[in-house]
Amino acid sequence: IESHDVPYRDGMSVLDAVMWIRSHVDSSLAIRYSCINANACKECMVLVNGKTQYACTARLDANGTLVEPLANKRLVRDLVTDIVPPKERLEAAARLEEPRRQPRDLDRFMVD
């Protein structure tokens, strides 16, 4: 477990703290997110002091906050876990092998 001191501000989210660490301490720290403080994308889910929460809405505790990746998901890196179930991953990979256009459609792109 790594420990980082973050300049605390009242109302600061866990995502704010993680982004501060990425900007000032460890630029390689990985977390998945799309929105900030809006709880709209549902991508920043992590364990905060042992409870599953969204990093963008969970508030930082001035006395310390433990942030961990989700324990029930496959760890990709740092705080990033796999959000797609294995069956869906395999189905998506199988679809990539299918041609995107039918051969009859390709004729219009051919140049002599």
C-alpha positions as a printed NumPy array, in Angstrom:
array([[  0.   ,   0.   ,   0.   ],
       [  1.303,   3.409,  -0.981],
       [  0.655,   6.474,   1.14 ],
       [  0.434,  10.025,  -0.196],
       [ -0.126,  13.335,   1.554],
       [ -2.599,  15.46 ,  -0.377],
       [ -3.382,  19.128,   0.371],
       [ -6.862,  18.77 ,   1.855],
       [ -9.725,  21.119,   1.02 ],
       [-13.15 ,  20.852,   2.624],
       [-15.513,  19.006,   0.276],
       [-12.664,  17.514,  -1.761],
       [-13.607,  14.294,  -3.558],
       [-11.509,  11.154,  -3.634],
       [-11.168,  11.682,  -7.395],
       [ -9.814,  15.195,  -6.753],
       [ -7.166,  13.669,  -4.487],
       [ -6.248,  10.947,  -6.978],
       [ -5.954,  13.528,  -9.757],
       [ -3.734,  15.683,  -7.505],
       [ -1.489,  12.665,  -6.914],
       [ -1.336,  12.034, -10.684],
       [ -0.407,  15.667, -11.332],
       [  2.115,  16.149,  -8.524],
       [  3.459,  12.772,  -7.381],
       [  2.906,   9.855,  -9.772],
       [  1.85 ,  10.593, -13.34 ],
       [  1.505,   6.863, -14.028],
       [ -1.256,   6.326, -11.436],
       [ -4.201,   4.784, -13.275],
       [ -7.882,   5.41 , -12.545],
       [-10.86 ,   5.191, -14.879],
       [-13.226,   8.189, -14.994],
       [-15.09 ,  10.297, -17.528],
       [-16.878,  12.968, -15.53 ],
       [-15.793,  14.872, -12.459],
       [-18.081,  15.307,  -9.432],
       [-21.221,  14.512, -11.427],
       [-21.763,  10.776, -10.771],
       [-22.876,  10.426, -14.384],
       [-20.492,   7.979, -16.017],
       [-20.265,   5.333, -13.261],
       [-16.657,   4.533, -14.25 ],
       [-14.711,   5.692, -11.18 ],
       [-15.964,   3.073,  -8.731],
       [-13.355,   2.125,  -6.107],
       [-13.218,   1.001,  -2.487],
       [-13.105,   3.995,  -0.148],
       [-12.318,   2.955,   3.413],
       [-13.594,  -0.52 ,   2.54 ],
       [-16.899,   0.598,   0.973],
       [-17.739,   0.586,  -2.732],
       [-18.178,   4.208,  -3.815],
       [-17.734,   6.511,  -6.778],
       [-14.455,   8.408,  -6.442],
       [-16.066,  11.521,  -7.947],
       [-18.695,  11.801,  -5.208],
       [-16.966,  10.192,  -2.199],
       [-15.529,  12.874,   0.064],
       [-11.977,  12.813,   1.321],
       [-11.555,  12.525,   5.098],
       [ -9.124,  15.055,   6.581],
       [ -7.781,  12.305,   8.865],
       [ -6.956,   9.914,   6.027],
       [ -8.749,   7.914,   3.373],
       [ -7.902,   4.431,   2.119],
       [ -8.566,   4.082,  -1.618],
       [ -8.314,   0.629,  -3.202],
       [ -9.394,  -1.062,  -6.436],
       [-12.607,  -3.075,  -6.349],
       [-11.878,  -6.435,  -4.762],
       [-14.45 ,  -8.421,  -6.749],
       [-13.155,  -7.392, -10.194],
       [-10.06 ,  -8.353, -12.166],
       [ -7.329,  -5.782, -11.524],
       [ -6.036,  -4.097, -14.679],
       [ -3.657,  -1.612, -13.028],
       [ -3.56 ,   0.571,  -9.9  ],
       [ -7.2  ,   1.596,  -9.279],
       [ -8.493,   0.334, -12.636],
       [-10.486,  -2.887, -12.624],
       [-12.129,  -4.725, -15.477],
       [-15.699,  -3.475, -15.799],
       [-16.789,  -5.848, -18.564],
       [-17.745,  -9.396, -17.523],
       [-15.59 , -12.118, -19.167],
       [-18.474, -13.46 , -21.289],
       [-19.166, -10.011, -22.761],
       [-15.428,  -9.491, -23.411],
       [-15.307, -12.742, -25.392],
       [-18.439, -11.847, -27.347],
       [-17.003,  -8.415, -28.202],
       [-13.747, -10.004, -29.366],
       [-15.676, -12.448, -31.56 ],
       [-17.548,  -9.543, -33.197],
       [-14.224,  -7.928, -34.125],
       [-13.453, -10.915, -36.332],
       [-16.609, -10.379, -38.405],
       [-16.234,  -8.165, -41.497],
       [-17.598,  -4.667, -41.024],
       [-18.861,  -4.454, -44.622],
       [-20.224,  -7.09 , -46.897],
       [-18.032,  -7.793, -49.954],
       [-20.72 ,  -6.331, -52.283],
       [-20.31 ,  -2.972, -50.507],
       [-16.569,  -2.94 , -51.088],
       [-16.901,  -2.612, -54.893],
       [-17.8  ,   1.054, -54.645],
       [-14.476,   1.734, -52.876],
       [-12.33 ,  -0.039, -55.478],
       [-10.253,   2.127, -57.813],
       [ -8.975,   0.774, -61.143]])
